[in-house]
PDB file of C-alpha atoms in Angstrom:
ATOM      1  CA  MET A 132      14.514   6.720  21.312  1.00 67.00           C
ATOM      2  CA  ARG A 133      14.537   6.667  17.943  1.00 83.00           C
ATOM      3  CA  ARG A 134      13.157   3.112  16.323  1.00 90.00           C
ATOM      4  CA  ALA A 135      15.130   1.131  14.455  1.00 93.00           C
ATOM      5  CA  VAL A 136      13.651  -0.390  11.171  1.00 96.00           C
ATOM      6  CA  LEU A 137      16.195  -3.001   8.759  1.00 96.00           C
ATOM      7  CA  TRP A 138      15.895  -2.544   5.278  1.00 97.00           C
ATOM      8  CA  ALA A 139      16.169  -4.645   2.383  1.00 96.00           C
ATOM      9  CA  ARG A 140      17.543  -3.943  -0.837  1.00 97.00           C
ATOM     10  CA  LEU A 141      15.436  -6.847  -3.273  1.00 96.00           C
ATOM     11  CA  GLY A 142      16.950  -5.590  -6.748  1.00 96.00           C
ATOM     12  CA  ARG A 143      14.368  -6.433  -9.275  1.00 96.00           C
ATOM     13  CA  VAL A 144      11.261  -8.845  -8.063  1.00 95.00           C
ATOM     14  CA  PRO A 145       8.579 -10.652 -10.116  1.00 94.00           C
ATOM     15  CA  TYR A 146       4.872  -8.647  -8.543  1.00 94.00           C
ATOM     16  CA  GLY A 147       4.405 -12.426  -7.602  1.00 93.00           C
ATOM     17  CA  GLU A 148       7.108 -12.863  -5.632  1.00 95.00           C
ATOM     18  CA  ALA A 149       7.045 -10.032  -3.868  1.00 95.00           C
ATOM     19  CA  LEU A 150       3.347  -9.864  -2.539  1.00 95.00           C
ATOM     20  CA  GLU A 151       3.861 -13.158  -1.278  1.00 95.00           C
ATOM     21  CA  LEU A 152       7.083 -12.397   0.073  1.00 95.00           C
ATOM     22  CA  GLN A 153       5.275  -9.456   2.103  1.00 96.00           C
ATOM     23  CA  ARG A 154       2.341 -11.463   3.449  1.00 95.00           C
ATOM     24  CA  TYR A 155       4.750 -13.717   4.856  1.00 95.00           C
ATOM     25  CA  LEU A 156       6.629 -10.277   6.754  1.00 96.00           C
ATOM     26  CA  HIS A 157       3.298  -8.962   7.513  1.00 96.00           C
ATOM     27  CA  ARG A 158       2.390 -12.705   9.371  1.00 95.00           C
ATOM     28  CA  LEU A 159       5.438 -12.953  11.238  1.00 95.00           C
ATOM     29  CA  ARG A 160       5.368  -8.876  11.838  1.00 95.00           C
ATOM     30  CA  CYS A 161       1.814  -9.051  13.036  1.00 94.00           C
ATOM     31  CA  CYS A 162       2.620 -12.235  15.968  1.00 92.00           C
ATOM     32  CA  GLY A 163       5.753 -10.085  16.324  1.00 92.00           C
ATOM     33  CA  GLU A 164       8.993 -12.188  15.647  1.00 92.00           C
ATOM     34  CA  VAL A 165      10.549  -9.692  13.060  1.00 93.00           C
ATOM     35  CA  GLY A 166      10.959  -5.718  13.952  1.00 94.00           C
ATOM     36  CA  ASP A 167       9.604  -2.753  11.756  1.00 96.00           C
ATOM     37  CA  LEU A 168      11.342  -3.697   8.235  1.00 96.00           C
ATOM     38  CA  VAL A 169      11.512  -1.785   5.045  1.00 98.00           C
ATOM     39  CA  LEU A 170      11.349  -3.892   1.262  1.00 97.00           C
ATOM     40  CA  SER A 171      12.599  -1.920  -1.389  1.00 98.00           C
ATOM     41  CA  LEU A 172      12.601  -3.120  -4.806  1.00 98.00           C
ATOM     42  CA  GLU A 173      11.683  -2.594  -8.897  1.00 97.00           C
ATOM     43  CA  HIS A 174       9.514  -4.968 -10.404  1.00 96.00           C
ATOM     44  CA  ASP A 175       8.614  -6.857 -13.758  1.00 94.00           C
ATOM     45  CA  PRO A 176       6.307  -5.091 -15.723  1.00 92.00           C
ATOM     46  CA  VAL A 177       2.657  -5.338 -14.047  1.00 94.00           C
ATOM     47  CA  ILE A 178      -0.894  -3.928 -13.663  1.00 92.00           C
ATOM     48  CA  THR A 179      -2.440  -3.890  -9.953  1.00 91.00           C
ATOM     49  CA  LEU A 180      -5.958  -3.534  -9.480  1.00 89.00           C
ATOM     50  CA  GLY A 181      -6.866  -1.816  -6.160  1.00 83.00           C
ATOM     51  CA  ARG A 182     -10.225  -2.679  -3.867  1.00 80.00           C
ATOM     52  CA  SER A 183     -11.680   0.320  -5.266  1.00 80.00           C
ATOM     53  CA  ALA A 184     -10.659  -0.652  -9.094  1.00 84.00           C
ATOM     54  CA  ASP A 185     -12.222  -0.031 -12.380  1.00 87.00           C
ATOM     55  CA  PRO A 186     -11.773  -2.737 -14.815  1.00 84.00           C
ATOM     56  CA  ARG A 187     -11.997  -0.073 -17.208  1.00 87.00           C
ATOM     57  CA  HIS A 188      -9.148   2.243 -16.540  1.00 88.00           C
ATOM     58  CA  VAL A 189      -6.898  -1.085 -17.606  1.00 88.00           C
ATOM     59  CA  LEU A 190      -6.840   0.980 -21.403  1.00 86.00           C
ATOM     60  CA  ALA A 191      -4.763  -2.566 -23.412  1.00 85.00           C
ATOM     61  CA  ASP A 192      -6.205  -4.914 -24.668  1.00 86.00           C
ATOM     62  CA  PRO A 193      -5.311  -8.335 -22.542  1.00 85.00           C
ATOM     63  CA  LEU A 194      -3.913 -10.132 -25.734  1.00 87.00           C
ATOM     64  CA  ALA A 195      -1.833  -7.096 -26.205  1.00 86.00           C
ATOM     65  CA  LEU A 196      -0.501  -7.236 -22.623  1.00 87.00           C
ATOM     66  CA  GLU A 197       0.071 -11.010 -22.433  1.00 88.00           C
ATOM     67  CA  ALA A 198       1.951 -10.429 -25.260  1.00 88.00           C
ATOM     68  CA  ALA A 199       4.304  -8.039 -23.638  1.00 85.00           C
ATOM     69  CA  GLY A 200       4.384 -10.344 -20.615  1.00 86.00           C
ATOM     70  CA  VAL A 201       2.353  -7.872 -18.723  1.00 90.00           C
ATOM     71  CA  GLU A 202       0.796  -9.702 -15.836  1.00 90.00           C
ATOM     72  CA  VAL A 203      -2.263  -7.581 -14.318  1.00 91.00           C
ATOM     73  CA  VAL A 204      -2.921  -8.595 -10.789  1.00 91.00           C
ATOM     74  CA  PRO A 205      -5.624  -7.954  -8.119  1.00 89.00           C
ATOM     75  CA  VAL A 206      -4.274  -6.805  -5.083  1.00 88.00           C
ATOM     76  CA  GLU A 207      -5.548  -5.790  -1.557  1.00 81.00           C
ATOM     77  CA  ARG A 208      -4.497  -2.462  -1.201  1.00 80.00           C
ATOM     78  CA  GLY A 209      -6.300   0.521  -1.134  1.00 75.00           C
ATOM     79  CA  GLY A 210      -6.317   2.720  -4.394  1.00 77.00           C
ATOM     80  CA  ASP A 211      -7.811   2.353  -8.040  1.00 82.00           C
ATOM     81  CA  VAL A 212      -5.341   0.716 -11.183  1.00 85.00           C
ATOM     82  CA  THR A 213      -1.729   1.401 -11.254  1.00 87.00           C
ATOM     83  CA  TYR A 214       1.374  -0.132 -13.396  1.00 90.00           C
ATOM     84  CA  HIS A 215       5.207  -0.833 -11.246  1.00 93.00           C
ATOM     85  CA  GLY A 216       7.999  -1.871 -13.481  1.00 94.00           C
ATOM     86  CA  PRO A 217      11.911  -0.920 -14.019  1.00 94.00           C
ATOM     87  CA  GLY A 218      12.500   2.213 -13.335  1.00 96.00           C
ATOM     88  CA  GLN A 219      10.532   2.812 -10.851  1.00 97.00           C
ATOM     89  CA  LEU A 220      11.504   2.852  -6.938  1.00 98.00           C
ATOM     90  CA  VAL A 221       8.605   0.601  -5.240  1.00 98.00           C
ATOM     91  CA  ILE A 222       8.745   0.846  -1.412  1.00 98.00           C
ATOM     92  CA  TYR A 223       6.953  -2.092   0.758  1.00 98.00           C
ATOM     93  CA  PRO A 224       7.241  -1.255   4.619  1.00 98.00           C
ATOM     94  CA  VAL A 225       5.896  -3.846   6.897  1.00 98.00           C
ATOM     95  CA  VAL A 226       5.601  -1.559  10.586  1.00 98.00           C
ATOM     96  CA  ASP A 227       3.629  -1.644  12.897  1.00 97.00           C
ATOM     97  CA  LEU A 228       1.831   1.741  13.343  1.00 97.00           C
ATOM     98  CA  ARG A 229       1.056   1.155  16.769  1.00 96.00           C
ATOM     99  CA  GLY A 230       4.688   2.323  16.953  1.00 95.00           C
ATOM    100  CA  TRP A 231       3.460   5.854  15.533  1.00 96.00           C
ATOM    101  CA  GLY A 232       0.012   6.379  17.060  1.00 94.00           C
ATOM    102  CA  ARG A 233      -2.080   4.232  15.382  1.00 94.00           C
ATOM    103  CA  ARG A 234      -2.391   7.107  12.908  1.00 94.00           C
ATOM    104  CA  LEU A 235      -3.408   5.490   9.438  1.00 94.00           C
ATOM    105  CA  ARG A 236      -3.661   9.367   8.144  1.00 93.00           C
ATOM    106  CA  TRP A 237      -0.588  10.771   9.095  1.00 95.00           C
ATOM    107  CA  TYR A 238       1.225   6.964   7.381  1.00 97.00           C
ATOM    108  CA  VAL A 239      -0.563   8.127   3.804  1.00 95.00           C
ATOM    109  CA  TRP A 240       0.851  12.021   4.226  1.00 96.00           C
ATOM    110  CA  ALA A 241       4.353  10.150   5.539  1.00 97.00           C
ATOM    111  CA  LEU A 242       4.748   7.838   2.008  1.00 98.00           C
ATOM    112  CA  GLU A 243       4.060  10.961   0.487  1.00 98.00           C
ATOM    113  CA  GLU A 244       6.132  12.956   2.665  1.00 98.00           C
ATOM    114  CA  VAL A 245       9.381  10.977   1.850  1.00 98.00           C
ATOM    115  CA  MET A 246       8.900  11.255  -1.959  1.00 98.00           C
ATOM    116  CA  LEU A 247       8.537  14.706  -1.514  1.00 98.00           C
ATOM    117  CA  ARG A 248      11.835  14.782  -0.079  1.00 98.00           C
ATOM    118  CA  VAL A 249      13.245  13.291  -2.646  1.00 98.00           C
ATOM    119  CA  ALA A 250      11.985  15.476  -5.533  1.00 98.00           C
ATOM    120  CA  ASP A 251      13.114  17.996  -3.518  1.00 98.00           C
ATOM    121  CA  ALA A 252      16.839  16.372  -3.113  1.00 97.00           C
ATOM    122  CA  TYR A 253      17.054  16.763  -7.078  1.00 97.00           C
ATOM    123  CA  GLY A 254      15.067  20.211  -7.491  1.00 97.00           C
ATOM    124  CA  ILE A 255      12.205  18.937  -8.314  1.00 97.00           C
ATOM    125  CA  THR A 256       9.329  20.450  -6.533  1.00 96.00           C
ATOM    126  CA  ALA A 257       6.209  18.224  -6.042  1.00 97.00           C
ATOM    127  CA  ALA A 258       2.987  18.842  -4.364  1.00 97.00           C
ATOM    128  CA  ARG A 259       0.229  16.655  -2.519  1.00 96.00           C
ATOM    129  CA  VAL A 260      -3.396  17.546  -4.313  1.00 93.00           C
ATOM    130  CA  PRO A 261      -6.185  17.105  -2.107  1.00 89.00           C
ATOM    131  CA  GLY A 262      -8.510  13.916  -2.966  1.00 84.00           C
ATOM    132  CA  ARG A 263      -5.301  12.167  -5.152  1.00 85.00           C
ATOM    133  CA  PRO A 264      -2.917  10.496  -2.739  1.00 86.00           C
ATOM    134  CA  GLY A 265       0.367  10.774  -4.154  1.00 93.00           C
ATOM    135  CA  ILE A 266       2.668  12.960  -5.451  1.00 96.00           C
ATOM    136  CA  TRP A 267       1.638  15.412  -8.586  1.00 96.00           C
ATOM    137  CA  VAL A 268       3.784  18.141 -10.799  1.00 96.00           C
ATOM    138  CA  GLY A 269       1.282  20.153 -11.909  1.00 94.00           C
ATOM    139  CA  ASP A 270      -1.244  16.899 -13.428  1.00 90.00           C
ATOM    140  CA  GLU A 271       1.051  14.983 -14.147  1.00 92.00           C
ATOM    141  CA  LYS A 272       2.035  11.559 -11.495  1.00 92.00           C
ATOM    142  CA  LEU A 273       5.552  11.260  -9.937  1.00 96.00           C
ATOM    143  CA  GLY A 274       4.701   8.900  -7.185  1.00 96.00           C
ATOM    144  CA  ALA A 275       1.990   6.384  -5.875  1.00 93.00           C
ATOM    145  CA  VAL A 276       0.894   5.453  -2.578  1.00 93.00           C
ATOM    146  CA  GLY A 277      -1.401   2.816  -1.792  1.00 91.00           C
ATOM    147  CA  VAL A 278      -1.563   0.933   1.498  1.00 94.00           C
ATOM    148  CA  TYR A 279      -2.982  -2.415   3.554  1.00 95.00           C
ATOM    149  CA  VAL A 280      -3.001  -2.685   6.824  1.00 97.00           C
ATOM    150  CA  ARG A 281      -4.080  -5.002   9.382  1.00 96.00           C
ATOM    151  CA  ARG A 282      -3.620  -5.153  13.220  1.00 96.00           C
ATOM    152  CA  TRP A 283      -2.169  -1.968  12.189  1.00 97.00           C
ATOM    153  CA  VAL A 284       0.967  -3.603  10.519  1.00 98.00           C
ATOM    154  CA  THR A 285       1.171  -2.849   7.024  1.00 98.00           C
ATOM    155  CA  MET A 286       1.690  -4.138   3.742  1.00 96.00           C
ATOM    156  CA  HIS A 287       2.580  -2.446   0.016  1.00 95.00           C
ATOM    157  CA  GLY A 288       3.221   1.393   0.080  1.00 96.00           C
ATOM    158  CA  LEU A 289       4.875   3.701  -1.983  1.00 97.00           C
ATOM    159  CA  ALA A 290       5.945   3.735  -5.885  1.00 96.00           C
ATOM    160  CA  LEU A 291       8.165   6.828  -7.201  1.00 97.00           C
ATOM    161  CA  ASN A 292       8.665   6.613 -10.613  1.00 96.00           C
ATOM    162  CA  VAL A 293      12.574   7.601 -10.822  1.00 97.00           C
ATOM    163  CA  ASP A 294      12.907   6.218 -14.948  1.00 95.00           C
ATOM    164  CA  PRO A 295      10.600   3.939 -15.996  1.00 88.00           C
ATOM    165  CA  VAL A 296       9.075   3.305 -19.593  1.00 79.00           C
ATOM    166  CA  PRO A 297       6.776   5.712 -20.681  1.00 72.00           C
ATOM    167  CA  ASP A 298       4.616   2.622 -21.684  1.00 73.00           C
ATOM    168  CA  GLY A 299       3.193   1.380 -19.286  1.00 78.00           C
ATOM    169  CA  PHE A 300       1.108   4.606 -18.078  1.00 78.00           C
ATOM    170  CA  ARG A 301      -0.558   4.370 -21.368  1.00 80.00           C
ATOM    171  CA  TRP A 302      -1.950   0.769 -20.398  1.00 82.00           C
ATOM    172  CA  ILE A 303      -3.961   2.414 -17.988  1.00 80.00           C
ATOM    173  CA  VAL A 304      -5.936   5.337 -16.111  1.00 78.00           C
ATOM    174  CA  PRO A 305      -3.630   6.235 -13.714  1.00 67.00           C
ATOM    175  CA  CYS A 306      -5.134   5.700 -10.080  1.00 64.00           C
ATOM    176  CA  GLY A 307      -8.146   6.272 -12.208  1.00 67.00           C
ATOM    177  CA  ILE A 308      -7.930   9.845 -13.146  1.00 68.00           C
ATOM    178  CA  HIS A 309      -8.585  10.832 -16.201  1.00 70.00           C
ATOM    179  CA  GLY A 310      -6.612  13.257 -18.117  1.00 65.00           C
ATOM    180  CA  ALA A 311      -3.871  12.628 -15.142  1.00 70.00           C
ATOM    181  CA  GLY A 312      -0.640  11.498 -17.079  1.00 84.00           C
ATOM    182  CA  ALA A 313       2.157  10.080 -15.312  1.00 89.00           C
ATOM    183  CA  THR A 314       5.719  11.545 -15.521  1.00 94.00           C
ATOM    184  CA  SER A 315       9.375  10.726 -13.894  1.00 96.00           C
ATOM    185  CA  LEU A 316      12.427  12.402 -12.108  1.00 97.00           C
ATOM    186  CA  ALA A 317      14.449  11.914 -15.701  1.00 96.00           C
ATOM    187  CA  ARG A 318      11.634  12.797 -17.619  1.00 95.00           C
ATOM    188  CA  LEU A 319      11.529  16.130 -15.348  1.00 96.00           C
ATOM    189  CA  LEU A 320      15.540  16.278 -14.984  1.00 96.00           C
ATOM    190  CA  GLY A 321      16.319  15.882 -18.858  1.00 96.00           C
ATOM    191  CA  ARG A 322      19.341  12.937 -18.366  1.00 96.00           C
ATOM    192  CA  PRO A 323      18.581   9.094 -17.148  1.00 95.00           C
ATOM    193  CA  ILE A 324      18.828   8.745 -13.063  1.00 96.00           C
ATOM    194  CA  GLY A 325      19.244   5.047 -11.692  1.00 95.00           C
ATOM    195  CA  VAL A 326      17.066   3.816  -8.783  1.00 97.00           C
ATOM    196  CA  ARG A 327      19.796   2.599  -6.783  1.00 96.00           C
ATOM    197  CA  GLU A 328      21.259   6.200  -6.435  1.00 96.00           C
ATOM    198  CA  VAL A 329      17.650   7.356  -5.571  1.00 98.00           C
ATOM    199  CA  GLU A 330      16.956   4.056  -3.254  1.00 98.00           C
ATOM    200  CA  GLU A 331      19.287   5.580  -1.192  1.00 97.00           C
ATOM    201  CA  ARG A 332      18.072   8.964  -1.164  1.00 98.00           C
ATOM    202  CA  ALA A 333      14.762   7.446  -0.208  1.00 98.00           C
ATOM    203  CA  MET A 334      15.593   5.472   2.677  1.00 98.00           C
ATOM    204  CA  GLU A 335      17.467   8.553   4.234  1.00 98.00           C
ATOM    205  CA  ALA A 336      13.868  10.404   3.798  1.00 98.00           C
ATOM    206  CA  PHE A 337      12.461   7.435   5.298  1.00 98.00           C
ATOM    207  CA  GLY A 338      14.166   7.676   8.637  1.00 98.00           C
ATOM    208  CA  GLU A 339      13.554  11.604   8.598  1.00 98.00           C
ATOM    209  CA  VAL A 340      10.137  11.546   8.388  1.00 98.00           C
ATOM    210  CA  PHE A 341       9.743   8.403  10.652  1.00 98.00           C
ATOM    211  CA  GLY A 342      11.946   9.214  12.933  1.00 97.00           C
ATOM    212  CA  ALA A 343      13.662   6.014  12.761  1.00 97.00           C
ATOM    213  CA  SER A 344      17.252   4.438  12.435  1.00 96.00           C
ATOM    214  CA  VAL A 345      17.413   2.713   9.565  1.00 96.00           C
ATOM    215  CA  ALA A 346      19.589  -0.349   9.158  1.00 95.00           C
ATOM    216  CA  ARG A 347      19.914  -1.816   5.998  1.00 95.00           C
ATOM    217  CA  VAL A 348      20.766  -5.424   6.527  1.00 94.00           C
ATOM    218  CA  ARG A 349      20.758  -8.277   3.597  1.00 92.00           C
ATOM    219  CA  PRO A 350      17.838 -10.218   2.366  1.00 88.00           C
ATOM    220  CA  GLU A 351      18.051 -13.712   4.166  1.00 85.00           C
ATOM    221  CA  GLU A 352      18.651 -11.603   7.513  1.00 85.00           C
ATOM    222  CA  ILE A 353      14.716 -10.691   7.768  1.00 80.00           C
ATOM    223  CA  GLY A 354      14.345 -14.712   6.421  1.00 61.00           C
ATOM    224  CA  ALA A 355      13.280 -13.914   3.213  1.00 50.00           C
ATOM    225  CA  VAL A 356      13.784 -15.661   0.329  1.00 43.00           C
ATOM    226  CA  THR A 357      14.160 -14.103  -2.736  1.00 39.00           C
ATOM    227  CA  ALA A 358      15.367 -13.759  -6.552  1.00 35.00           C
ATOM    228  CA  GLY A 359      19.051 -13.535  -7.041  1.00 35.00           C
TER     229      GLY A 359
ATOM    230  CA  MET B 194     -25.297  -9.261  20.357  1.00 94.00           C
ATOM    231  CA  ALA B 195     -21.618  -8.134  19.646  1.00 97.00           C
ATOM    232  CA  ASP B 196     -20.930  -4.820  17.713  1.00 98.00           C
ATOM    233  CA  ILE B 197     -18.475  -4.715  14.696  1.00 98.00           C
ATOM    234  CA  VAL B 198     -16.828  -1.074  14.734  1.00 98.00           C
ATOM    235  CA  VAL B 199     -14.786   0.437  12.734  1.00 97.00           C
ATOM    236  CA  PRO B 200     -11.836   1.880  15.110  1.00 96.00           C
ATOM    237  CA  PRO B 201     -10.541   4.884  15.495  1.00 95.00           C
ATOM    238  CA  LEU B 202      -7.819   5.833  12.413  1.00 94.00           C
ATOM    239  CA  GLY B 203      -6.019   8.335  13.566  1.00 88.00           C
ATOM    240  CA  GLY B 204      -7.020  11.255  11.548  1.00 86.00           C
ATOM    241  CA  VAL B 205      -9.547   9.463   9.497  1.00 93.00           C
ATOM    242  CA  GLU B 206     -13.288  10.897   9.217  1.00 94.00           C
ATOM    243  CA  GLU B 207     -14.563   9.064   6.998  1.00 95.00           C
ATOM    244  CA  VAL B 208     -14.494   5.565   5.177  1.00 96.00           C
ATOM    245  CA  ARG B 209     -16.116   2.937   2.626  1.00 96.00           C
ATOM    246  CA  VAL B 210     -16.739  -0.178   3.316  1.00 97.00           C
ATOM    247  CA  VAL B 211     -15.136  -1.768  -0.071  1.00 93.00           C
ATOM    248  CA  ARG B 212     -15.582  -5.182   1.340  1.00 95.00           C
ATOM    249  CA  TRP B 213     -17.542  -7.932   3.385  1.00 97.00           C
ATOM    250  CA  LEU B 214     -15.750 -10.437   3.838  1.00 96.00           C
ATOM    251  CA  ARG B 215     -18.293 -12.872   5.363  1.00 97.00           C
ATOM    252  CA  GLU B 216     -21.960 -13.298   4.486  1.00 97.00           C
ATOM    253  CA  VAL B 217     -24.845 -12.873   6.652  1.00 97.00           C
ATOM    254  CA  GLY B 218     -24.991 -15.908   8.528  1.00 97.00           C
ATOM    255  CA  ASP B 219     -22.133 -17.506   8.359  1.00 97.00           C
ATOM    256  CA  GLU B 220     -20.015 -18.657  10.777  1.00 97.00           C
ATOM    257  CA  VAL B 221     -16.930 -15.886  12.280  1.00 97.00           C
ATOM    258  CA  HIS B 222     -14.173 -16.557  14.599  1.00 97.00           C
ATOM    259  CA  ALA B 223     -12.475 -13.766  16.936  1.00 96.00           C
ATOM    260  CA  GLY B 224     -10.224 -12.217  15.166  1.00 95.00           C
ATOM    261  CA  GLU B 225     -11.106 -13.072  11.795  1.00 96.00           C
ATOM    262  CA  ALA B 226     -10.922 -10.633   9.186  1.00 96.00           C
ATOM    263  CA  VAL B 227     -14.912  -9.659   8.232  1.00 97.00           C
ATOM    264  CA  ALA B 228     -14.775  -6.903   5.947  1.00 97.00           C
ATOM    265  CA  GLU B 229     -12.442  -3.683   4.289  1.00 96.00           C
ATOM    266  CA  VAL B 230     -12.919  -0.302   4.913  1.00 96.00           C
ATOM    267  CA  GLU B 231     -10.533   2.585   2.711  1.00 93.00           C
ATOM    268  CA  ALA B 232     -10.061   5.926   3.167  1.00 89.00           C
ATOM    269  CA  GLU B 233      -7.297   7.942   1.480  1.00 81.00           C
ATOM    270  CA  LYS B 234      -5.932   4.538  -0.415  1.00 84.00           C
ATOM    271  CA  ALA B 235      -5.320   2.881   2.534  1.00 91.00           C
ATOM    272  CA  THR B 236      -7.338  -0.120   2.997  1.00 93.00           C
ATOM    273  CA  PHE B 237      -7.670  -1.600   6.502  1.00 96.00           C
ATOM    274  CA  VAL B 238      -9.106  -4.870   7.807  1.00 97.00           C
ATOM    275  CA  ILE B 239     -11.570  -5.246  10.601  1.00 97.00           C
ATOM    276  CA  GLU B 240     -11.068  -8.016  12.328  1.00 97.00           C
ATOM    277  CA  ALA B 241     -14.986  -9.732  14.208  1.00 97.00           C
ATOM    278  CA  PRO B 242     -13.981  -8.664  17.647  1.00 97.00           C
ATOM    279  CA  VAL B 243     -15.714 -12.129  19.475  1.00 97.00           C
ATOM    280  CA  GLY B 244     -16.205 -15.614  17.518  1.00 97.00           C
ATOM    281  CA  GLY B 245     -20.311 -16.678  16.782  1.00 97.00           C
ATOM    282  CA  ARG B 246     -22.583 -15.785  13.169  1.00 97.00           C
ATOM    283  CA  LEU B 247     -22.776 -13.069  11.459  1.00 97.00           C
ATOM    284  CA  TYR B 248     -26.137 -11.347  12.251  1.00 97.00           C
ATOM    285  CA  ALA B 249     -26.596  -7.963  10.269  1.00 98.00           C
ATOM    286  CA  ILE B 250     -24.295  -5.945   8.080  1.00 98.00           C
ATOM    287  CA  LEU B 251     -25.212  -2.779   9.080  1.00 98.00           C
ATOM    288  CA  VAL B 252     -22.788  -0.350   5.933  1.00 98.00           C
ATOM    289  CA  PRO B 253     -23.309  -2.765   2.753  1.00 97.00           C
ATOM    290  CA  GLU B 254     -20.307  -2.483   0.347  1.00 96.00           C
ATOM    291  CA  GLY B 255     -19.804   1.343  -0.690  1.00 95.00           C
ATOM    292  CA  LYS B 256     -21.176   3.017   1.471  1.00 97.00           C
ATOM    293  CA  THR B 257     -19.850   4.938   3.944  1.00 97.00           C
ATOM    294  CA  ALA B 258     -19.401   5.268   7.684  1.00 98.00           C
ATOM    295  CA  ALA B 259     -17.450   7.180  10.345  1.00 97.00           C
ATOM    296  CA  PRO B 260     -14.705   5.551  13.430  1.00 96.00           C
ATOM    297  CA  GLY B 261     -16.784   4.687  16.526  1.00 97.00           C
ATOM    298  CA  ASP B 262     -19.529   3.621  14.048  1.00 98.00           C
ATOM    299  CA  VAL B 263     -21.419  -0.158  13.692  1.00 98.00           C
ATOM    300  CA  ILE B 264     -20.728  -1.772  10.551  1.00 98.00           C
ATOM    301  CA  GLY B 265     -22.238  -5.166  11.631  1.00 98.00           C
ATOM    302  CA  LYS B 266     -23.543  -7.020  14.120  1.00 98.00           C
ATOM    303  CA  ILE B 267     -22.355 -10.924  15.234  1.00 98.00           C
ATOM    304  CA  GLU B 268     -24.577 -13.574  17.270  1.00 97.00           C
ATOM    305  CA  GLU B 269     -21.912 -14.805  19.811  1.00 95.00           C
ATOM    306  CA  ALA B 270     -21.741 -18.432  20.688  1.00 83.00           C
ATOM    307  CA  SER B 271     -23.105 -19.981  23.393  1.00 74.00           C
ATOM    308  CA  GLY B 272     -20.874 -21.553  25.687  1.00 55.00           C
TER     309      GLY B 272
END
C-alpha cells in the first residue's frame, strides 16, 4: 500500500516562522498526533548556519546583510552555510522514517533524487557528487539538502534553486565549498521560470520516490497557522 | 551504568559527534536529547536511554563514531 502524505503549500514564509511551524509539527508527528506531511514554500532572504557551519563561510559584512534585510540564523540541520530566498523552492518533509525502513542515507539520497527528477523534467542533467550532498551541474550547485532527525521524524529538507536572485549566493561560500558556485533552473534554461510549476513537479517526484500518495491540503488542515 | 549508543542508521558507516547537549555530571532524563551526530548533511539526535547522571563522554565533539559504538555512559538514578 502506498503511504499517504499530506502536502501543504505555504507560499512565502519568513524563515523563523517556518522553523517554529516545523518544530511544532515535528513534536506532533513524534507523538503520532499528525501523519506524515510535507511543507513547500519560499523564504524571505536568509542565511542559515547548519551544525557544522564555519562562520567564515558567510562572506558578506554583517552590516550589509542587515541593511539588505537578510537574517543570519543558526539551525539544527546538518551541513554548513546556505542561503534561502525568493525564487528558491524549499520542501520540508515532516515524516517518520520508521515508515521507510529507518534508512537515513536513503532519505538524503531520496531528497536528492526528487530534485534530480525535477531537473530532468526540464531537460537538465544534474548529478550527485560524492562527498558533496545536494545536486550539481558541473561545479555549480542547483539544489541543497540539510536534514534533522529525532525519533526518526524528520525536519528541514531540500532547497532547489528555481529562479533566485543571484546576489544571495555571493554572500556565502555555499556549503563551505570554496570555488563552488550556485546555479538555478532559470539560468540553465535561459528563461524565467515560476516556483509554482516547479513545486507541482517536485511533489509529483516526491510521490514517486517515496512511493507515497500525496494529497494537497490547506495549511490550516494540518494544524498549521501560517502567514497569509 | 547504561551505554549511550549510536543506533543503526541505515547505510551510514560513520558519524561525527557535532554536539553534546549535556555535560559530564549533568542530570539527564530518559528520552532527553543528549547528543547530536551528523552524517551526510543529516543531523541525528541521540537520546538518553535511561534517566540518571551523565557519567562519561567517550567520543567528544568533532570526533567520529560508527553505528553501534558507545559514545557516552549514564549512571542510572537509584530507586
